Amino acid sequence: MYLKLNHFCLLLMPVSILGSAFNYTNCDQAKQPKFLSSCCHVQWHDKTSDSCRKSLLKEKAQLDKVELHACMAECVFKISGYFLTNGSINVEAIQRNYQQQYKNDSTMSQLISKSLNICADYARKRSEQFQWMSSKGQCDYLPATLMACIMEQVYENCPASRWKISNECQAMRKYLLACDDVRS
């Protein structure tokens, strides 16, 4: 079973974009009608994420969207064997999976591998900051934070062959570059 970026397409909240009214210096206030996935063509949808989504919507209908995304990421990571019992992420297993998934696309394989390396420590630190959001019995934010970071890095550095050329997508990329707190 291969972990795909699509597991977490739904995890990334849409990042905002409003054409000419867009303010790149105010990242927290930005609003965006477009999903990142419409700008960079990466594989989406698979059985694991679909199964987790369906299961969680039945079991945890009372969760807000952020919590639901965290629970979905945790579900996918547990099923895939990426979320260890000690609460850490098996980065090496994720790395092997991506290399296998993109064995015929070295550009994408290298981009995702680099993104995973950049994001692993960042996600751990950020999820520690989010611990106050987790209530007893709810889901861990680490898997969702890691995948959101990886996706942002992939979209920010999307290969030209996969990038949709449009004003909205250009604005999206400018937003990602201006508001990238991973590099901060």
Short mmCIF file of N, CA and C in Angstrom, two decimals:
data_model
loop_
_atom_site.label_atom_id
_atom_site.label_comp_id
_atom_site.label_asym_id
_atom_site.label_seq_id
_atom_site.Cartn_x
_atom_site.Cartn_y
_atom_site.Cartn_z
N MET A 1 0.86 -1.17 0.00
CA MET A 1 0.00 0.00 0.00
C MET A 1 0.90 1.23 0.00
N TYR A 2 0.72 2.09 -0.97
CA TYR A 2 1.60 3.24 -1.10
C TYR A 2 0.95 4.50 -0.56
N LEU A 3 1.73 5.22 0.22
CA LEU A 3 1.27 6.51 0.73
C LEU A 3 1.39 7.50 -0.40
N LYS A 4 0.36 8.17 -0.72
CA LYS A 4 0.39 9.15 -1.81
C LYS A 4 0.08 10.51 -1.24
N LEU A 5 0.52 11.50 -1.95
CA LEU A 5 0.22 12.86 -1.51
C LEU A 5 -1.27 13.08 -1.37
N ASN A 6 -2.04 12.34 -2.13
CA ASN A 6 -3.48 12.53 -2.07
C ASN A 6 -4.07 12.19 -0.72
N HIS A 7 -3.38 11.37 0.06
CA HIS A 7 -3.89 11.09 1.40
C HIS A 7 -4.19 12.39 2.12
N PHE A 8 -3.44 13.38 1.76
CA PHE A 8 -3.49 14.59 2.54
C PHE A 8 -3.92 15.80 1.76
N CYS A 9 -4.41 15.58 0.56
CA CYS A 9 -4.96 16.69 -0.22
C CYS A 9 -6.02 17.39 0.62
N LEU A 10 -6.83 16.60 1.29
CA LEU A 10 -7.89 17.16 2.10
C LEU A 10 -7.39 17.75 3.41
N LEU A 11 -6.15 17.40 3.77
CA LEU A 11 -5.61 17.90 5.03
C LEU A 11 -5.20 19.35 4.94
N LEU A 12 -4.78 19.74 3.77
CA LEU A 12 -4.36 21.13 3.62
C LEU A 12 -5.59 21.98 3.45
N MET A 13 -5.76 22.88 4.33
CA MET A 13 -6.86 23.81 4.18
C MET A 13 -6.54 24.70 3.00
N PRO A 14 -7.52 25.06 2.22
CA PRO A 14 -7.22 25.90 1.07
C PRO A 14 -6.53 27.18 1.53
N VAL A 15 -5.48 27.50 0.82
CA VAL A 15 -4.72 28.70 1.11
C VAL A 15 -5.34 29.81 0.27
N SER A 16 -5.46 31.01 0.81
CA SER A 16 -6.27 32.04 0.17
C SER A 16 -5.62 32.76 -1.00
N ILE A 17 -6.47 33.22 -1.90
CA ILE A 17 -6.03 33.96 -3.07
C ILE A 17 -7.20 34.80 -3.59
N LEU A 18 -6.96 36.05 -3.77
CA LEU A 18 -8.01 36.94 -4.26
C LEU A 18 -7.47 37.85 -5.37
N GLY A 19 -6.73 37.31 -6.29
CA GLY A 19 -6.24 38.06 -7.43
C GLY A 19 -5.53 39.33 -7.06
N SER A 20 -5.97 40.44 -7.61
CA SER A 20 -5.28 41.71 -7.40
C SER A 20 -5.44 42.24 -5.99
N ALA A 21 -6.47 41.81 -5.26
CA ALA A 21 -6.66 42.29 -3.89
C ALA A 21 -5.82 41.49 -2.89
N PHE A 22 -5.05 40.56 -3.37
CA PHE A 22 -4.27 39.68 -2.50
C PHE A 22 -3.15 40.44 -1.81
N ASN A 23 -3.04 40.28 -0.51
CA ASN A 23 -2.01 40.95 0.27
C ASN A 23 -1.01 39.90 0.73
N TYR A 24 0.15 39.84 0.08
CA TYR A 24 1.13 38.81 0.38
C TYR A 24 1.81 39.00 1.73
N THR A 25 1.68 40.15 2.33
CA THR A 25 2.34 40.38 3.61
C THR A 25 1.46 39.99 4.79
N ASN A 26 0.21 39.72 4.56
CA ASN A 26 -0.70 39.37 5.63
C ASN A 26 -1.21 37.94 5.44
N CYS A 27 -0.35 36.99 5.72
CA CYS A 27 -0.64 35.58 5.44
C CYS A 27 -1.84 35.05 6.22
N ASP A 28 -2.02 35.49 7.44
CA ASP A 28 -3.12 34.98 8.25
C ASP A 28 -4.48 35.46 7.78
N GLN A 29 -4.53 36.57 7.07
CA GLN A 29 -5.80 37.13 6.64
C GLN A 29 -6.20 36.70 5.23
N ALA A 30 -5.29 36.04 4.52
CA ALA A 30 -5.55 35.69 3.12
C ALA A 30 -6.68 34.67 3.02
N LYS A 31 -7.48 34.80 1.98
CA LYS A 31 -8.57 33.86 1.72
C LYS A 31 -8.40 33.35 0.30
N GLN A 32 -8.75 32.10 0.08
CA GLN A 32 -8.48 31.51 -1.21
C GLN A 32 -9.54 30.49 -1.62
N PRO A 33 -10.15 30.66 -2.79
CA PRO A 33 -11.18 29.73 -3.22
C PRO A 33 -10.62 28.48 -3.89
N LYS A 34 -9.34 28.43 -4.15
CA LYS A 34 -8.75 27.35 -4.93
C LYS A 34 -7.92 26.40 -4.07
N PHE A 35 -8.02 25.12 -4.34
CA PHE A 35 -7.16 24.15 -3.68
C PHE A 35 -5.81 24.13 -4.37
N LEU A 36 -4.78 23.86 -3.60
CA LEU A 36 -3.43 23.76 -4.15
C LEU A 36 -3.37 22.70 -5.24
N SER A 37 -4.12 21.64 -5.07
CA SER A 37 -4.06 20.51 -5.99
C SER A 37 -4.44 20.87 -7.41
N SER A 38 -5.18 21.94 -7.61
CA SER A 38 -5.57 22.31 -8.96
C SER A 38 -4.43 23.01 -9.70
N CYS A 39 -3.35 23.35 -9.01
CA CYS A 39 -2.23 24.04 -9.65
C CYS A 39 -1.06 23.11 -9.98
N CYS A 40 -0.87 22.08 -9.21
CA CYS A 40 0.24 21.15 -9.43
C CYS A 40 -0.35 19.75 -9.55
N HIS A 41 -0.18 19.15 -10.70
CA HIS A 41 -0.79 17.84 -10.95
C HIS A 41 0.03 16.72 -10.31
N VAL A 42 -0.48 16.24 -9.19
CA VAL A 42 0.13 15.15 -8.44
C VAL A 42 -0.96 14.11 -8.24
N GLN A 43 -0.59 12.84 -8.13
CA GLN A 43 -1.58 11.78 -7.97
C GLN A 43 -2.46 12.03 -6.76
N TRP A 44 -3.77 11.79 -6.92
CA TRP A 44 -4.73 11.94 -5.82
C TRP A 44 -5.56 10.67 -5.70
N HIS A 45 -6.29 10.57 -4.65
CA HIS A 45 -7.25 9.48 -4.34
C HIS A 45 -6.59 8.12 -4.26
N ASP A 46 -6.80 7.47 -3.17
CA ASP A 46 -6.43 6.07 -3.03
C ASP A 46 -7.32 5.43 -1.97
N LYS A 47 -7.25 4.13 -1.89
CA LYS A 47 -8.16 3.37 -1.03
C LYS A 47 -7.97 3.65 0.46
N THR A 48 -6.72 3.82 0.89
CA THR A 48 -6.47 4.05 2.32
C THR A 48 -7.10 5.35 2.79
N SER A 49 -6.84 6.42 2.06
CA SER A 49 -7.40 7.72 2.47
C SER A 49 -8.91 7.72 2.36
N ASP A 50 -9.45 7.10 1.30
CA ASP A 50 -10.90 7.03 1.16
C ASP A 50 -11.53 6.25 2.31
N SER A 51 -10.90 5.14 2.68
CA SER A 51 -11.39 4.32 3.79
C SER A 51 -11.37 5.09 5.10
N CYS A 52 -10.26 5.78 5.36
CA CYS A 52 -10.16 6.57 6.59
C CYS A 52 -11.20 7.68 6.62
N ARG A 53 -11.35 8.37 5.49
CA ARG A 53 -12.31 9.47 5.43
C ARG A 53 -13.72 8.97 5.73
N LYS A 54 -14.13 7.88 5.08
CA LYS A 54 -15.47 7.33 5.30
C LYS A 54 -15.67 6.90 6.75
N SER A 55 -14.69 6.21 7.29
CA SER A 55 -14.77 5.74 8.67
C SER A 55 -14.88 6.89 9.65
N LEU A 56 -14.06 7.91 9.45
CA LEU A 56 -14.06 9.04 10.38
C LEU A 56 -15.32 9.87 10.28
N LEU A 57 -15.85 10.02 9.09
CA LEU A 57 -17.09 10.79 8.95
C LEU A 57 -18.24 10.11 9.68
N LYS A 58 -18.22 8.79 9.74
CA LYS A 58 -19.25 8.06 10.48
C LYS A 58 -19.02 8.16 11.98
N GLU A 59 -17.78 7.93 12.41
CA GLU A 59 -17.46 7.85 13.83
C GLU A 59 -17.33 9.20 14.52
N LYS A 60 -16.80 10.17 13.83
CA LYS A 60 -16.42 11.42 14.48
C LYS A 60 -17.08 12.63 13.82
N ALA A 61 -18.34 12.51 13.52
CA ALA A 61 -19.06 13.58 12.84
C ALA A 61 -19.05 14.89 13.63
N GLN A 62 -18.84 14.81 14.94
CA GLN A 62 -18.87 16.00 15.78
C GLN A 62 -17.57 16.80 15.72
N LEU A 63 -16.52 16.27 15.10
CA LEU A 63 -15.24 16.98 15.05
C LEU A 63 -15.30 18.16 14.09
N ASP A 64 -14.54 19.22 14.43
CA ASP A 64 -14.44 20.32 13.48
C ASP A 64 -13.49 19.89 12.36
N LYS A 65 -13.39 20.71 11.32
CA LYS A 65 -12.61 20.33 10.14
C LYS A 65 -11.13 20.11 10.44
N VAL A 66 -10.55 20.96 11.26
CA VAL A 66 -9.12 20.83 11.58
C VAL A 66 -8.87 19.51 12.28
N GLU A 67 -9.71 19.21 13.27
CA GLU A 67 -9.56 17.96 14.01
C GLU A 67 -9.81 16.75 13.12
N LEU A 68 -10.78 16.87 12.23
CA LEU A 68 -11.09 15.78 11.31
C LEU A 68 -9.89 15.50 10.40
N HIS A 69 -9.24 16.55 9.91
CA HIS A 69 -8.06 16.38 9.06
C HIS A 69 -6.93 15.71 9.85
N ALA A 70 -6.76 16.11 11.10
CA ALA A 70 -5.73 15.49 11.94
C ALA A 70 -6.04 14.01 12.15
N CYS A 71 -7.29 13.69 12.39
CA CYS A 71 -7.68 12.29 12.60
C CYS A 71 -7.51 11.47 11.32
N MET A 72 -7.80 12.08 10.18
CA MET A 72 -7.63 11.37 8.92
C MET A 72 -6.16 11.06 8.67
N ALA A 73 -5.29 12.03 8.89
CA ALA A 73 -3.86 11.80 8.70
C ALA A 73 -3.36 10.72 9.65
N GLU A 74 -3.80 10.79 10.90
CA GLU A 74 -3.39 9.78 11.88
C GLU A 74 -3.85 8.40 11.43
N CYS A 75 -5.06 8.29 10.95
CA CYS A 75 -5.61 7.02 10.47
C CYS A 75 -4.75 6.46 9.33
N VAL A 76 -4.47 7.28 8.34
CA VAL A 76 -3.67 6.84 7.20
C VAL A 76 -2.27 6.42 7.65
N PHE A 77 -1.66 7.20 8.52
CA PHE A 77 -0.32 6.87 9.01
C PHE A 77 -0.32 5.55 9.79
N LYS A 78 -1.35 5.34 10.61
CA LYS A 78 -1.41 4.09 11.38
C LYS A 78 -1.59 2.88 10.46
N ILE A 79 -2.53 2.98 9.53
CA ILE A 79 -2.78 1.88 8.59
C ILE A 79 -1.53 1.59 7.76
N SER A 80 -0.82 2.63 7.36
CA SER A 80 0.36 2.48 6.51
C SER A 80 1.62 2.11 7.29
N GLY A 81 1.55 2.13 8.61
CA GLY A 81 2.70 1.79 9.43
C GLY A 81 3.70 2.92 9.59
N TYR A 82 3.26 4.15 9.40
CA TYR A 82 4.17 5.30 9.50
C TYR A 82 4.11 5.98 10.85
N PHE A 83 3.10 5.68 11.64
CA PHE A 83 2.94 6.29 12.95
C PHE A 83 3.30 5.24 13.98
N LEU A 84 4.42 5.42 14.64
CA LEU A 84 4.93 4.42 15.57
C LEU A 84 4.20 4.50 16.91
N THR A 85 4.25 3.42 17.67
CA THR A 85 3.54 3.36 18.95
C THR A 85 4.06 4.38 19.96
N ASN A 86 5.30 4.84 19.79
CA ASN A 86 5.83 5.85 20.71
C ASN A 86 5.43 7.27 20.31
N GLY A 87 4.59 7.39 19.27
CA GLY A 87 4.10 8.70 18.85
C GLY A 87 4.99 9.40 17.85
N SER A 88 6.05 8.74 17.40
CA SER A 88 6.92 9.36 16.40
C SER A 88 6.58 8.83 15.01
N ILE A 89 7.16 9.47 14.01
CA ILE A 89 6.91 9.13 12.62
C ILE A 89 8.08 8.30 12.09
N ASN A 90 7.77 7.26 11.35
CA ASN A 90 8.79 6.43 10.70
C ASN A 90 9.14 7.08 9.36
N VAL A 91 10.02 8.06 9.41
CA VAL A 91 10.39 8.84 8.23
C VAL A 91 11.01 7.95 7.15
N GLU A 92 11.82 6.99 7.56
CA GLU A 92 12.48 6.11 6.60
C GLU A 92 11.45 5.30 5.80
N ALA A 93 10.40 4.83 6.45
CA ALA A 93 9.36 4.07 5.75
C ALA A 93 8.62 4.95 4.75
N ILE A 94 8.35 6.18 5.14
CA ILE A 94 7.68 7.11 4.22
C ILE A 94 8.60 7.38 3.04
N GLN A 95 9.87 7.59 3.31
CA GLN A 95 10.87 7.85 2.27
C GLN A 95 10.90 6.69 1.26
N ARG A 96 10.97 5.46 1.76
CA ARG A 96 11.00 4.28 0.87
C ARG A 96 9.73 4.22 0.03
N ASN A 97 8.62 4.53 0.65
CA ASN A 97 7.35 4.48 -0.06
C ASN A 97 7.32 5.47 -1.21
N TYR A 98 7.73 6.70 -0.95
CA TYR A 98 7.75 7.72 -2.01
C TYR A 98 8.71 7.33 -3.13
N GLN A 99 9.87 6.80 -2.76
CA GLN A 99 10.83 6.39 -3.79
C GLN A 99 10.24 5.31 -4.68
N GLN A 100 9.51 4.38 -4.08
CA GLN A 100 8.86 3.33 -4.85
C GLN A 100 7.73 3.91 -5.71
N GLN A 101 6.94 4.77 -5.11
CA GLN A 101 5.80 5.34 -5.83
C GLN A 101 6.25 6.15 -7.04
N TYR A 102 7.35 6.87 -6.91
CA TYR A 102 7.83 7.74 -7.99
C TYR A 102 9.11 7.21 -8.62
N LYS A 103 9.26 5.89 -8.68
CA LYS A 103 10.48 5.31 -9.23
C LYS A 103 10.68 5.66 -10.71
N ASN A 104 9.63 5.98 -11.42
CA ASN A 104 9.73 6.34 -12.83
C ASN A 104 9.72 7.85 -13.06
N ASP A 105 9.78 8.61 -11.98
CA ASP A 105 9.78 10.07 -12.07
C ASP A 105 10.79 10.61 -11.07
N SER A 106 12.05 10.66 -11.49
CA SER A 106 13.12 11.04 -10.57
C SER A 106 12.97 12.47 -10.06
N THR A 107 12.43 13.37 -10.87
CA THR A 107 12.23 14.75 -10.43
C THR A 107 11.27 14.80 -9.26
N MET A 108 10.15 14.11 -9.39
CA MET A 108 9.14 14.10 -8.33
C MET A 108 9.66 13.36 -7.11
N SER A 109 10.35 12.26 -7.31
CA SER A 109 10.91 11.49 -6.21
C SER A 109 11.88 12.34 -5.39
N GLN A 110 12.75 13.06 -6.07
CA GLN A 110 13.73 13.91 -5.38
C GLN A 110 13.04 15.06 -4.66
N LEU A 111 12.02 15.65 -5.30
CA LEU A 111 11.30 16.77 -4.69
C LEU A 111 10.60 16.32 -3.41
N ILE A 112 9.93 15.19 -3.45
CA ILE A 112 9.21 14.72 -2.28
C ILE A 112 10.20 14.30 -1.19
N SER A 113 11.28 13.66 -1.58
CA SER A 113 12.30 13.25 -0.61
C SER A 113 12.89 14.47 0.10
N LYS A 114 13.22 15.48 -0.67
CA LYS A 114 13.77 16.72 -0.10
C LYS A 114 12.74 17.37 0.83
N SER A 115 11.49 17.40 0.39
CA SER A 115 10.42 18.00 1.19
C SER A 115 10.23 17.25 2.51
N LEU A 116 10.28 15.93 2.46
CA LEU A 116 10.16 15.12 3.67
C LEU A 116 11.29 15.44 4.64
N ASN A 117 12.50 15.54 4.13
CA ASN A 117 13.65 15.86 4.98
C ASN A 117 13.52 17.24 5.61
N ILE A 118 13.05 18.21 4.84
CA ILE A 118 12.86 19.57 5.35
C ILE A 118 11.77 19.59 6.42
N CYS A 119 10.72 18.83 6.20
CA CYS A 119 9.51 18.94 7.02
C CYS A 119 9.48 18.08 8.28
N ALA A 120 10.27 17.04 8.36
CA ALA A 120 10.17 16.11 9.49
C ALA A 120 10.38 16.81 10.83
N ASP A 121 11.46 17.55 10.98
CA ASP A 121 11.74 18.23 12.25
C ASP A 121 10.77 19.39 12.47
N TYR A 122 10.48 20.12 11.41
CA TYR A 122 9.53 21.23 11.48
C TYR A 122 8.17 20.73 12.01
N ALA A 123 7.68 19.63 11.45
CA ALA A 123 6.37 19.11 11.85
C ALA A 123 6.36 18.70 13.32
N ARG A 124 7.43 18.08 13.76
CA ARG A 124 7.51 17.67 15.17
C ARG A 124 7.41 18.89 16.08
N LYS A 125 8.18 19.94 15.75
CA LYS A 125 8.16 21.16 16.58
C LYS A 125 6.80 21.83 16.54
N ARG A 126 6.21 21.93 15.35
CA ARG A 126 4.89 22.58 15.22
C ARG A 126 3.81 21.78 15.94
N SER A 127 3.84 20.47 15.84
CA SER A 127 2.80 19.68 16.50
C SER A 127 2.91 19.78 18.01
N GLU A 128 4.12 19.97 18.52
CA GLU A 128 4.28 20.21 19.96
C GLU A 128 3.59 21.51 20.35
N GLN A 129 3.65 22.51 19.48
CA GLN A 129 2.97 23.78 19.75
C GLN A 129 1.46 23.61 19.73
N PHE A 130 0.95 22.62 18.98
CA PHE A 130 -0.49 22.40 18.86
C PHE A 130 -1.04 21.48 19.93
N GLN A 131 -0.21 20.98 20.83
CA GLN A 131 -0.68 20.01 21.82
C GLN A 131 -1.86 20.53 22.63
N TRP A 132 -1.91 21.81 22.86
CA TRP A 132 -3.02 22.37 23.63
C TRP A 132 -4.35 22.18 22.91
N MET A 133 -4.30 22.00 21.57
CA MET A 133 -5.54 21.82 20.80
C MET A 133 -6.12 20.42 20.98
N SER A 134 -5.27 19.46 21.27
CA SER A 134 -5.74 18.08 21.40
C SER A 134 -6.39 17.86 22.76
N SER A 135 -7.59 17.36 22.72
CA SER A 135 -8.23 17.00 23.98
C SER A 135 -8.10 15.49 24.14
N LYS A 136 -8.28 15.01 25.34
CA LYS A 136 -8.10 13.59 25.62
C LYS A 136 -8.97 12.75 24.68
N GLY A 137 -8.34 11.74 24.08
CA GLY A 137 -9.07 10.85 23.19
C GLY A 137 -9.13 11.31 21.75
N GLN A 138 -8.62 12.50 21.46
CA GLN A 138 -8.65 12.98 20.08
C GLN A 138 -7.35 12.62 19.37
N CYS A 139 -7.20 13.07 18.17
CA CYS A 139 -6.10 12.64 17.31
C CYS A 139 -4.85 13.50 17.43
N ASP A 140 -3.74 12.90 17.06
CA ASP A 140 -2.44 13.55 17.08
C ASP A 140 -2.29 14.42 15.83
N TYR A 141 -1.75 15.62 15.99
CA TYR A 141 -1.60 16.55 14.88
C TYR A 141 -0.31 16.34 14.09
N LEU A 142 0.61 15.51 14.57
CA LEU A 142 1.90 15.33 13.90
C LEU A 142 1.77 14.83 12.46
N PRO A 143 1.03 13.75 12.18
CA PRO A 143 0.94 13.30 10.79
C PRO A 143 0.36 14.36 9.84
N ALA A 144 -0.69 15.05 10.27
CA ALA A 144 -1.30 16.08 9.42
C ALA A 144 -0.34 17.25 9.20
N THR A 145 0.38 17.63 10.24
CA THR A 145 1.33 18.73 10.13
C THR A 145 2.45 18.36 9.18
N LEU A 146 2.94 17.14 9.28
CA LEU A 146 4.01 16.68 8.38
C LEU A 146 3.54 16.68 6.94
N MET A 147 2.37 16.12 6.68
CA MET A 147 1.91 16.05 5.30
C MET A 147 1.53 17.41 4.74
N ALA A 148 0.98 18.28 5.54
CA ALA A 148 0.68 19.63 5.07
C ALA A 148 1.96 20.34 4.66
N CYS A 149 3.00 20.18 5.45
CA CYS A 149 4.30 20.79 5.15
C CYS A 149 4.87 20.21 3.85
N ILE A 150 4.83 18.89 3.72
CA ILE A 150 5.35 18.26 2.50
C ILE A 150 4.60 18.76 1.28
N MET A 151 3.29 18.81 1.39
CA MET A 151 2.49 19.27 0.25
C MET A 151 2.81 20.71 -0.10
N GLU A 152 2.94 21.57 0.89
CA GLU A 152 3.28 22.96 0.60
C GLU A 152 4.62 23.05 -0.11
N GLN A 153 5.60 22.28 0.35
CA GLN A 153 6.92 22.29 -0.28
C GLN A 153 6.84 21.77 -1.71
N VAL A 154 6.07 20.72 -1.94
CA VAL A 154 5.92 20.17 -3.29
C VAL A 154 5.25 21.19 -4.20
N TYR A 155 4.19 21.82 -3.73
CA TYR A 155 3.50 22.80 -4.56
C TYR A 155 4.36 24.03 -4.81
N GLU A 156 5.09 24.43 -3.82
CA GLU A 156 5.98 25.58 -3.95
C GLU A 156 7.05 25.34 -5.01
N ASN A 157 7.50 24.10 -5.12
CA ASN A 157 8.59 23.73 -6.02
C ASN A 157 8.12 22.78 -7.12
N CYS A 158 6.86 22.84 -7.45
CA CYS A 158 6.26 21.93 -8.42
C CYS A 158 7.01 21.98 -9.75
N PRO A 159 7.36 20.81 -10.30
CA PRO A 159 8.04 20.78 -11.59
C PRO A 159 7.19 21.45 -12.67
N ALA A 160 7.84 22.13 -13.59
CA ALA A 160 7.14 22.86 -14.65
C ALA A 160 6.20 21.95 -15.44
N SER A 161 6.58 20.70 -15.62
CA SER A 161 5.75 19.76 -16.38
C SER A 161 4.44 19.42 -15.68
N ARG A 162 4.36 19.69 -14.39
CA ARG A 162 3.15 19.39 -13.62
C ARG A 162 2.38 20.65 -13.21
N TRP A 163 2.93 21.81 -13.48
CA TRP A 163 2.35 23.07 -13.02
C TRP A 163 1.34 23.61 -14.03
N LYS A 164 0.18 24.03 -13.55
CA LYS A 164 -0.84 24.65 -14.38
C LYS A 164 -0.54 26.14 -14.46
N ILE A 165 -0.41 26.64 -15.66
CA ILE A 165 -0.10 28.06 -15.84
C ILE A 165 -1.41 28.85 -15.85
N SER A 166 -1.59 29.66 -14.81
CA SER A 166 -2.76 30.53 -14.71
C SER A 166 -2.44 31.63 -13.71
N ASN A 167 -3.20 32.71 -13.76
CA ASN A 167 -2.99 33.81 -12.81
C ASN A 167 -3.24 33.36 -11.37
N GLU A 168 -4.28 32.56 -11.17
CA GLU A 168 -4.59 32.08 -9.81
C GLU A 168 -3.47 31.19 -9.27
N CYS A 169 -2.92 30.34 -10.12
CA CYS A 169 -1.84 29.45 -9.67
C CYS A 169 -0.57 30.25 -9.41
N GLN A 170 -0.31 31.26 -10.22
CA GLN A 170 0.85 32.12 -9.97
C GLN A 170 0.68 32.84 -8.63
N ALA A 171 -0.52 33.32 -8.36
CA ALA A 171 -0.79 33.98 -7.07
C ALA A 171 -0.62 32.98 -5.93
N MET A 172 -1.04 31.74 -6.15
CA MET A 172 -0.88 30.70 -5.15
C MET A 172 0.59 30.49 -4.83
N ARG A 173 1.41 30.38 -5.87
CA ARG A 173 2.84 30.16 -5.65
C ARG A 173 3.46 31.35 -4.92
N LYS A 174 3.08 32.56 -5.29
CA LYS A 174 3.60 33.75 -4.60
C LYS A 174 3.22 33.72 -3.13
N TYR A 175 1.99 33.32 -2.86
CA TYR A 175 1.54 33.21 -1.48
C TYR A 175 2.39 32.20 -0.72
N LEU A 176 2.59 31.03 -1.29
CA LEU A 176 3.37 29.99 -0.62
C LEU A 176 4.79 30.46 -0.33
N LEU A 177 5.39 31.14 -1.29
CA LEU A 177 6.76 31.63 -1.09
C LEU A 177 6.81 32.72 -0.03
N ALA A 178 5.83 33.61 -0.05
CA ALA A 178 5.82 34.73 0.91
C ALA A 178 5.46 34.26 2.32
N CYS A 179 4.65 33.24 2.43
CA CYS A 179 4.12 32.83 3.73
C CYS A 179 4.68 31.50 4.22
N ASP A 180 5.79 31.08 3.70
CA ASP A 180 6.39 29.80 4.07
C ASP A 180 7.07 29.90 5.42
N ASP A 181 6.41 29.42 6.47
CA ASP A 181 7.01 29.50 7.80
C ASP A 181 7.99 28.35 8.07
N VAL A 182 8.12 27.41 7.15
CA VAL A 182 9.09 26.33 7.32
C VAL A 182 10.50 26.91 7.27
N ARG A 183 10.71 27.87 6.39
CA ARG A 183 12.03 28.48 6.24
C ARG A 183 12.31 29.52 7.30
N SER A 184 11.29 29.99 7.97
CA SER A 184 11.45 31.06 8.95
C SER A 184 12.27 30.63 10.13
#
